[in-house]
Amino acid sequence: MDDDLIDTDDLSISRKSRLPGTGFFYPDSLDEEYADRRAREAIEGAEAVVVADGDADGLGCVALLREVYDAALDVAPFEASLAARTDPTLVDDEDEEDEEREDSPVGLVTASPHSLDEALERVAEYADPGADVYVCDLCPDDESVVDVVTEVVDRAETVRWFDHHQWDDDVAAAVREAGVDLVVGESDEECTTDVALRSLDYDFPDHLVDLAAVTRDHDLWIKEDPRSDDLADYTYWASAEEYVTVVGQYGSALPEPVVDYLDHRRVEKEQLIEAAVARAEMESVGPWTVGVTYGRCSQNEVAEALRERGADAAVIVKPAGSASIRGTEGFERAHEVAGLVNGGGHPRAAGCKPDIYDDMLDYAHHWSSEGYATKQVILAAFERVASETDE
């Protein structure tokens, strides 16, 4: 396949917003091979290993842990790379820097709820005997994770797990019985960075205490601190190692190279948001008004725009087939809707990916119809939740 067919950088905003990014078209086998290699490099020889969600909350925990272990990377190469990304006269040698940069003694393996088992299997295989292991901002779907957790416990010195999602009682009990120190905070009061901050026996500097507060503002969608939008955007556009290193050094007071980079990227971001909001439709489902749209965009800002237009809940279907569900004070059951379509999350913020894509023709229809089938499946889930409310 011609690389130009999957490179969307030169497309118009209208067309770019309808198609997934380049990574979508890479086979899972290549992604799996790359993920295994990078995980092994991070895990082998590490004093501690962190398996964390790759969002701002999970990575905030990694920044705290690297502070505890005095294991932060040098921030200067990342700042130079950031400057090069916004100044065409400079050369961005980010790939070369990745090859030359020393690994932290606190290795990082990013994971999602769907890839948690695989990440823990890699820790069980590659971690040095006696290493400390942490799992942050991840909640297993069921007790099937216990077998690999037991393998990790047998290999590690200690295994600690920090989270704030809503755990099944039986799953939590099984993980604890396997030998894990599990701390789960209240999902509507704390983010996982808060949980790690209060659980680790360490006197953290003020900038990391502040980082936890701003991360909470973003992760719980409180949106009272404008800096939380900066963290949200930066964690989305930066590599995990870059984000952890920069916020570990500066906290939420992001340095000038990051601010310039965010300003540069936000021009296109706003255009993608406007495209998604423009194609949104309002649907009445039970007692709720649901704003439904499609596009590659920043879902929180789109959801906020739909809320201002009267939506109790927002559904943003992505070109890759997944969808974000956002609630309001009038709708705090996003996790219930997502749970009916292969997903989960929080009462006001959840995600899912309906299992309806059998081949590339299904995806072709998904792109050309702007996610019609996915929208219908999710709206049907809203109907089921509404009927349960009536009953």
Short mmCIF file of C-alpha atoms in Angstrom, two decimals:
data_model
loop_
_atom_site.label_atom_id
_atom_site.label_comp_id
_atom_site.label_asym_id
_atom_site.label_seq_id
_atom_site.Cartn_x
_atom_site.Cartn_y
_atom_site.Cartn_z
CA MET A 1 0.00 0.00 0.00
CA ASP A 2 1.19 3.50 -0.83
CA ASP A 3 2.11 5.25 2.42
CA ASP A 4 0.45 8.43 1.16
CA LEU A 5 -2.95 6.70 1.32
CA ILE A 6 -2.78 6.38 5.10
CA ASP A 7 -0.87 9.61 5.83
CA THR A 8 -3.58 12.13 6.73
CA ASP A 9 -1.29 15.10 7.46
CA ASP A 10 -1.96 16.77 4.12
CA LEU A 11 -5.72 16.13 3.98
CA SER A 12 -8.36 18.80 4.45
CA ILE A 13 -9.83 19.04 7.95
CA SER A 14 -13.15 17.67 6.70
CA ARG A 15 -11.56 14.51 5.30
CA LYS A 16 -9.01 14.15 8.10
CA SER A 17 -11.73 14.24 10.75
CA ARG A 18 -13.49 11.29 9.07
CA LEU A 19 -10.49 8.95 8.92
CA PRO A 20 -8.40 7.25 11.63
CA GLY A 21 -4.74 8.04 12.17
CA THR A 22 -1.88 6.25 10.48
CA GLY A 23 -1.37 3.82 13.36
CA PHE A 24 -4.82 2.30 12.78
CA PHE A 25 -3.62 0.71 9.55
CA TYR A 26 -0.64 -1.08 11.07
CA PRO A 27 -1.31 -4.81 11.72
CA ASP A 28 -1.70 -5.80 15.36
CA SER A 29 1.16 -8.28 14.92
CA LEU A 30 3.59 -5.41 14.23
CA ASP A 31 2.22 -3.40 17.16
CA GLU A 32 2.53 -6.46 19.39
CA GLU A 33 6.14 -7.06 18.37
CA TYR A 34 7.03 -3.40 18.94
CA ALA A 35 5.21 -3.27 22.29
CA ASP A 36 6.98 -6.41 23.48
CA ARG A 37 10.39 -5.06 22.53
CA ARG A 38 9.84 -1.70 24.20
CA ALA A 39 8.38 -3.33 27.32
CA ARG A 40 11.35 -5.65 27.63
CA GLU A 41 13.77 -2.73 27.32
CA ALA A 42 11.91 -0.85 30.06
CA ILE A 43 11.49 -3.82 32.42
CA GLU A 44 14.79 -5.70 32.35
CA GLY A 45 17.21 -4.39 34.94
CA ALA A 46 14.70 -1.93 36.45
CA GLU A 47 14.60 -1.41 40.19
CA ALA A 48 10.84 -0.90 39.94
CA VAL A 49 8.30 -1.36 37.15
CA VAL A 50 5.07 0.59 36.71
CA VAL A 51 2.19 -0.67 34.57
CA ALA A 52 0.00 2.38 34.04
CA ASP A 53 -2.77 3.74 31.88
CA GLY A 54 -1.25 6.08 29.32
CA ASP A 55 -3.47 9.05 30.21
CA ALA A 56 -2.58 12.01 32.42
CA ASP A 57 -3.77 10.22 35.57
CA GLY A 58 -1.82 7.03 35.04
CA LEU A 59 1.31 8.90 33.97
CA GLY A 60 0.98 11.30 36.90
CA CYS A 61 1.45 8.29 39.16
CA VAL A 62 4.63 7.37 37.28
CA ALA A 63 6.00 10.87 37.84
CA LEU A 64 5.40 10.46 41.59
CA LEU A 65 7.06 7.05 41.68
CA ARG A 66 10.14 8.26 39.81
CA GLU A 67 10.42 11.05 42.38
CA VAL A 68 10.29 8.49 45.19
CA TYR A 69 13.00 6.35 43.58
CA ASP A 70 15.08 9.35 42.42
CA ALA A 71 14.75 7.94 38.90
CA ALA A 72 13.65 10.87 36.72
CA LEU A 73 15.16 11.20 33.23
CA ASP A 74 16.98 14.32 32.05
CA VAL A 75 14.39 16.82 30.80
CA ALA A 76 16.73 18.76 28.46
CA PRO A 77 16.53 16.40 25.42
CA PHE A 78 12.74 16.46 25.57
CA GLU A 79 12.67 20.25 25.67
CA ALA A 80 14.99 20.43 22.66
CA SER A 81 12.75 18.05 20.75
CA LEU A 82 9.68 20.13 21.62
CA ALA A 83 11.33 23.29 20.33
CA ALA A 84 12.22 21.56 17.06
CA ARG A 85 8.61 20.51 16.51
CA THR A 86 7.45 24.12 16.37
CA ASP A 87 10.50 25.72 14.73
CA PRO A 88 11.18 24.50 11.16
CA THR A 89 14.77 25.80 11.32
CA LEU A 90 15.62 23.24 14.01
CA VAL A 91 16.08 19.51 13.52
CA ASP A 92 14.01 17.12 15.59
CA ASP A 93 16.18 14.08 16.32
CA GLU A 94 13.54 12.51 18.55
CA ASP A 95 13.95 9.01 17.10
CA GLU A 96 17.73 9.11 17.61
CA GLU A 97 17.25 10.44 21.13
CA ASP A 98 14.91 7.54 21.92
CA GLU A 99 17.66 5.12 20.91
CA GLU A 100 20.39 6.93 22.87
CA ARG A 101 18.46 7.98 25.98
CA GLU A 102 19.13 5.94 29.12
CA ASP A 103 16.20 4.04 30.57
CA SER A 104 14.93 5.06 33.99
CA PRO A 105 15.49 2.68 36.93
CA VAL A 106 11.68 2.88 37.23
CA GLY A 107 10.51 1.24 34.02
CA LEU A 108 7.22 2.25 32.46
CA VAL A 109 4.83 -0.05 30.60
CA THR A 110 1.67 1.66 29.38
CA ALA A 111 -1.50 -0.41 29.11
CA SER A 112 -5.24 -0.14 28.72
CA PRO A 113 -7.86 -2.24 30.52
CA HIS A 114 -7.98 -4.47 27.42
CA SER A 115 -4.19 -5.02 27.37
CA LEU A 116 -3.63 -5.27 31.13
CA ASP A 117 -3.15 -9.05 31.10
CA GLU A 118 -0.50 -8.83 28.36
CA ALA A 119 1.37 -6.06 30.18
CA LEU A 120 1.44 -8.04 33.42
CA GLU A 121 2.59 -11.15 31.55
CA ARG A 122 5.56 -9.17 30.25
CA VAL A 123 6.38 -8.01 33.77
CA ALA A 124 6.20 -11.59 35.04
CA GLU A 125 8.56 -12.70 32.25
CA TYR A 126 11.10 -9.86 32.09
CA ALA A 127 11.25 -8.26 35.56
CA ASP A 128 14.31 -8.92 37.68
CA PRO A 129 13.51 -11.10 40.71
CA GLY A 130 12.94 -8.84 43.69
CA ALA A 131 11.89 -5.76 41.73
CA ASP A 132 9.06 -3.59 43.03
CA VAL A 133 5.96 -3.57 40.81
CA TYR A 134 3.18 -0.98 40.69
CA VAL A 135 -0.09 -0.96 38.73
CA CYS A 136 -1.74 2.43 38.35
CA ASP A 137 -5.10 3.68 37.05
CA LEU A 138 -6.22 0.31 35.67
CA CYS A 139 -9.19 -1.84 36.69
CA PRO A 140 -9.48 -5.48 35.54
CA ASP A 141 -12.76 -6.63 34.04
CA ASP A 142 -12.93 -9.90 35.98
CA GLU A 143 -11.01 -12.40 38.10
CA SER A 144 -9.19 -13.86 35.09
CA VAL A 145 -6.37 -11.40 35.80
CA VAL A 146 -5.57 -13.13 39.10
CA ASP A 147 -3.47 -15.91 37.53
CA VAL A 148 -0.97 -13.51 35.97
CA VAL A 149 -1.09 -11.27 39.05
CA THR A 150 0.00 -14.29 41.10
CA GLU A 151 2.95 -14.81 38.72
CA VAL A 152 3.98 -11.18 39.19
CA VAL A 153 3.69 -11.45 42.98
CA ASP A 154 5.88 -14.56 42.99
CA ARG A 155 8.60 -12.73 41.06
CA ALA A 156 8.46 -9.29 42.68
CA GLU A 157 9.52 -8.00 46.07
CA THR A 158 6.30 -6.02 46.47
CA VAL A 159 3.26 -5.41 44.27
CA ARG A 160 1.16 -2.31 44.92
CA TRP A 161 -1.92 -1.29 42.94
CA PHE A 162 -3.40 2.24 42.96
CA ASP A 163 -6.70 3.01 41.27
CA HIS A 164 -9.96 4.97 41.55
CA HIS A 165 -12.29 3.10 39.21
CA GLN A 166 -15.30 1.12 40.41
CA TRP A 167 -14.05 -2.37 41.26
CA ASP A 168 -16.14 -5.51 41.55
CA ASP A 169 -15.88 -6.63 45.18
CA ASP A 170 -14.97 -10.21 44.26
CA VAL A 171 -12.23 -9.08 41.86
CA ALA A 172 -10.75 -6.73 44.46
CA ALA A 173 -10.78 -9.47 47.08
CA ALA A 174 -9.10 -11.94 44.72
CA VAL A 175 -6.35 -9.48 43.81
CA ARG A 176 -5.68 -8.76 47.49
CA GLU A 177 -5.65 -12.47 48.34
CA ALA A 178 -2.99 -12.94 45.64
CA GLY A 179 -0.69 -10.72 47.71
CA VAL A 180 -1.24 -7.27 46.21
CA ASP A 181 -1.46 -4.10 48.28
CA LEU A 182 -4.54 -2.67 46.53
CA VAL A 183 -5.78 0.86 47.29
CA VAL A 184 -8.92 2.02 45.47
CA GLY A 185 -10.09 5.61 45.95
CA GLU A 186 -13.58 7.01 45.52
CA SER A 187 -14.04 7.43 41.76
CA ASP A 188 -16.00 10.68 42.08
CA GLU A 189 -13.64 12.27 44.63
CA GLU A 190 -10.08 11.20 43.80
CA CYS A 191 -8.02 10.50 40.73
CA THR A 192 -5.42 7.75 40.87
CA THR A 193 -2.61 10.30 41.20
CA ASP A 194 -4.34 11.44 44.41
CA VAL A 195 -4.43 7.83 45.60
CA ALA A 196 -0.73 7.33 44.90
CA LEU A 197 0.15 10.65 46.55
CA ARG A 198 -1.51 9.69 49.83
CA SER A 199 -0.46 6.04 49.73
CA LEU A 200 3.28 6.49 49.16
CA ASP A 201 5.30 7.22 52.30
CA TYR A 202 7.15 10.22 50.89
CA ASP A 203 7.21 13.98 51.39
CA PHE A 204 6.45 15.15 47.86
CA PRO A 205 7.50 18.62 46.68
CA ASP A 206 4.81 21.22 46.14
CA HIS A 207 4.86 21.03 42.34
CA LEU A 208 3.91 17.32 42.44
CA VAL A 209 1.19 17.88 45.03
CA ASP A 210 -0.19 20.53 42.70
CA LEU A 211 0.13 18.13 39.75
CA ALA A 212 -2.19 15.68 41.53
CA ALA A 213 -4.78 18.41 42.12
CA VAL A 214 -4.78 19.56 38.49
CA THR A 215 -4.84 15.97 37.24
CA ARG A 216 -7.93 15.40 39.40
CA ASP A 217 -9.57 18.45 37.85
CA HIS A 218 -9.01 16.91 34.41
CA ASP A 219 -9.66 13.25 35.16
CA LEU A 220 -12.89 13.79 37.10
CA TRP A 221 -13.96 16.38 34.53
CA ILE A 222 -14.35 19.09 37.16
CA LYS A 223 -12.88 21.69 34.78
CA GLU A 224 -12.36 24.44 37.34
CA ASP A 225 -8.62 24.76 36.68
CA PRO A 226 -7.65 25.86 33.14
CA ARG A 227 -4.31 24.10 33.50
CA SER A 228 -6.08 20.74 33.36
CA ASP A 229 -6.76 21.28 29.66
CA ASP A 230 -3.01 21.75 29.14
CA LEU A 231 -2.29 18.43 30.85
CA ALA A 232 -5.00 16.69 28.84
CA ASP A 233 -3.67 17.97 25.52
CA TYR A 234 -0.04 17.39 26.38
CA THR A 235 -0.52 13.79 27.47
CA TYR A 236 -2.43 13.13 24.24
CA TRP A 237 0.24 14.59 21.92
CA ALA A 238 3.44 13.70 23.78
CA SER A 239 5.09 10.33 24.28
CA ALA A 240 4.56 8.77 27.69
CA GLU A 241 8.24 9.18 28.62
CA GLU A 242 8.23 12.83 27.59
CA TYR A 243 5.09 13.63 29.58
CA VAL A 244 6.31 11.85 32.73
CA THR A 245 9.70 13.55 32.57
CA VAL A 246 8.38 17.06 31.96
CA VAL A 247 5.59 17.03 34.58
CA GLY A 248 7.93 15.31 37.00
CA GLN A 249 10.28 18.29 36.66
CA TYR A 250 7.75 21.13 36.42
CA GLY A 251 4.40 19.82 37.65
CA SER A 252 1.46 21.68 36.12
CA ALA A 253 3.54 24.82 35.45
CA LEU A 254 4.52 23.61 32.00
CA PRO A 255 7.68 25.22 30.54
CA GLU A 256 7.71 27.53 27.52
CA PRO A 257 8.63 24.85 24.93
CA VAL A 258 5.54 22.86 25.95
CA VAL A 259 3.29 25.92 25.89
CA ASP A 260 4.52 26.84 22.40
CA TYR A 261 4.00 23.27 21.22
CA LEU A 262 0.45 23.17 22.60
CA ASP A 263 -0.41 26.48 20.91
CA HIS A 264 0.93 25.07 17.64
CA ARG A 265 -1.13 21.87 17.84
CA ARG A 266 -4.32 23.54 19.06
CA VAL A 267 -4.94 25.34 15.77
CA GLU A 268 -5.81 22.06 14.08
CA LYS A 269 -7.43 20.72 17.25
CA GLU A 270 -10.00 23.51 17.25
CA GLN A 271 -10.77 22.89 13.59
CA LEU A 272 -11.43 19.20 14.28
CA ILE A 273 -13.65 20.10 17.24
CA GLU A 274 -15.69 22.48 15.08
CA ALA A 275 -16.13 19.80 12.41
CA ALA A 276 -17.43 17.28 14.96
CA VAL A 277 -19.80 19.76 16.61
CA ALA A 278 -21.16 20.85 13.22
CA ARG A 279 -22.20 17.30 12.30
CA ALA A 280 -23.77 16.52 15.68
CA GLU A 281 -27.44 15.53 16.04
CA MET A 282 -29.65 15.60 19.12
CA GLU A 283 -31.61 12.45 19.97
CA SER A 284 -34.33 12.02 22.61
CA VAL A 285 -33.83 8.80 24.57
CA GLY A 286 -36.12 8.24 27.54
CA PRO A 287 -35.80 11.30 29.78
CA TRP A 288 -32.51 12.42 28.22
CA THR A 289 -31.31 14.46 25.28
CA VAL A 290 -28.26 12.76 23.78
CA GLY A 291 -25.92 14.63 21.46
CA VAL A 292 -24.37 12.21 18.97
CA THR A 293 -21.53 12.99 16.58
CA TYR A 294 -18.61 11.45 14.69
CA GLY A 295 -15.03 12.43 14.03
CA ARG A 296 -11.41 12.42 15.07
CA CYS A 297 -11.46 15.12 17.74
CA SER A 298 -10.95 15.99 21.38
CA GLN A 299 -14.01 14.43 22.97
CA ASN A 300 -14.16 16.51 26.15
CA GLU A 301 -14.41 19.82 24.31
CA VAL A 302 -16.97 18.41 21.87
CA ALA A 303 -19.01 17.05 24.77
CA GLU A 304 -18.91 20.45 26.48
CA ALA A 305 -20.15 22.15 23.30
CA LEU A 306 -23.03 19.66 23.04
CA ARG A 307 -23.87 20.21 26.71
CA GLU A 308 -24.14 23.93 26.01
CA ARG A 309 -26.59 23.08 23.24
CA GLY A 310 -28.81 21.22 25.72
CA ALA A 311 -27.45 17.66 25.72
CA ASP A 312 -27.67 15.65 28.94
CA ALA A 313 -25.17 13.19 27.50
CA ALA A 314 -22.78 13.18 24.55
CA VAL A 315 -21.60 10.33 22.33
CA ILE A 316 -18.52 10.94 20.20
CA VAL A 317 -17.90 8.09 17.75
CA LYS A 318 -14.32 7.87 16.51
CA PRO A 319 -13.10 6.76 13.05
CA ALA A 320 -11.18 3.88 14.69
CA GLY A 321 -14.50 2.40 15.85
CA SER A 322 -14.41 3.34 19.52
CA ALA A 323 -16.64 5.92 21.18
CA SER A 324 -16.54 8.26 24.16
CA ILE A 325 -19.62 8.79 26.31
CA ARG A 326 -19.79 11.91 28.46
CA GLY A 327 -22.44 12.81 31.03
CA THR A 328 -23.57 15.86 32.98
CA GLU A 329 -25.31 16.55 36.27
CA GLY A 330 -28.46 15.37 34.49
CA PHE A 331 -26.90 12.09 33.36
CA GLU A 332 -24.50 10.13 35.54
CA ARG A 333 -24.83 6.67 34.00
CA ALA A 334 -22.23 6.78 31.24
CA HIS A 335 -20.49 3.72 32.66
CA GLU A 336 -23.74 1.73 32.53
CA VAL A 337 -24.27 2.56 28.87
CA ALA A 338 -20.65 1.74 28.02
CA GLY A 339 -20.88 -1.53 29.93
CA LEU A 340 -23.58 -2.71 27.53
CA VAL A 341 -21.37 -2.17 24.47
CA ASN A 342 -18.00 -3.65 25.41
CA GLY A 343 -16.76 -0.78 27.56
CA GLY A 344 -16.83 0.90 30.96
CA GLY A 345 -15.62 3.90 32.92
CA HIS A 346 -17.08 6.49 35.27
CA PRO A 347 -20.62 7.84 35.80
CA ARG A 348 -19.84 10.96 33.73
CA ALA A 349 -17.03 9.70 31.50
CA ALA A 350 -16.81 6.31 29.83
CA GLY A 351 -15.61 4.64 26.66
CA CYS A 352 -16.46 1.63 24.54
CA LYS A 353 -15.87 -0.12 21.21
CA PRO A 354 -18.89 -2.11 20.02
CA ASP A 355 -17.97 -5.54 18.69
CA ILE A 356 -19.48 -5.00 15.23
CA TYR A 357 -16.46 -4.83 12.93
CA ASP A 358 -15.85 -8.14 11.14
CA ASP A 359 -13.69 -6.95 8.24
CA MET A 360 -12.45 -3.85 6.44
CA LEU A 361 -15.72 -3.48 4.56
CA ASP A 362 -17.40 -2.81 7.90
CA TYR A 363 -14.83 -0.11 8.61
CA ALA A 364 -15.27 1.34 5.13
CA HIS A 365 -19.00 1.65 5.81
CA HIS A 366 -18.18 3.11 9.23
CA TRP A 367 -16.09 5.90 7.65
CA SER A 368 -18.44 6.64 4.75
CA SER A 369 -21.57 6.65 6.94
CA GLU A 370 -19.94 8.64 9.75
CA GLY A 371 -20.31 5.83 12.26
CA TYR A 372 -23.99 5.09 11.63
CA ALA A 373 -24.00 1.49 12.92
CA THR A 374 -21.95 2.36 16.02
CA LYS A 375 -24.27 5.26 16.83
CA GLN A 376 -27.31 2.99 16.62
CA VAL A 377 -25.78 0.34 18.88
CA ILE A 378 -24.89 2.93 21.54
CA LEU A 379 -28.28 4.66 21.33
CA ALA A 380 -29.89 1.23 21.83
CA ALA A 381 -27.80 0.88 25.00
CA PHE A 382 -29.16 4.26 26.18
CA GLU A 383 -32.66 2.88 25.53
CA ARG A 384 -31.95 -0.17 27.68
CA VAL A 385 -30.68 1.96 30.55
CA ALA A 386 -33.74 4.21 30.20
CA SER A 387 -36.09 1.21 30.31
CA GLU A 388 -34.39 -0.05 33.46
CA THR A 389 -34.97 3.38 34.97
CA ASP A 390 -38.68 3.18 34.13
CA GLU A 391 -38.94 -0.27 35.66
#
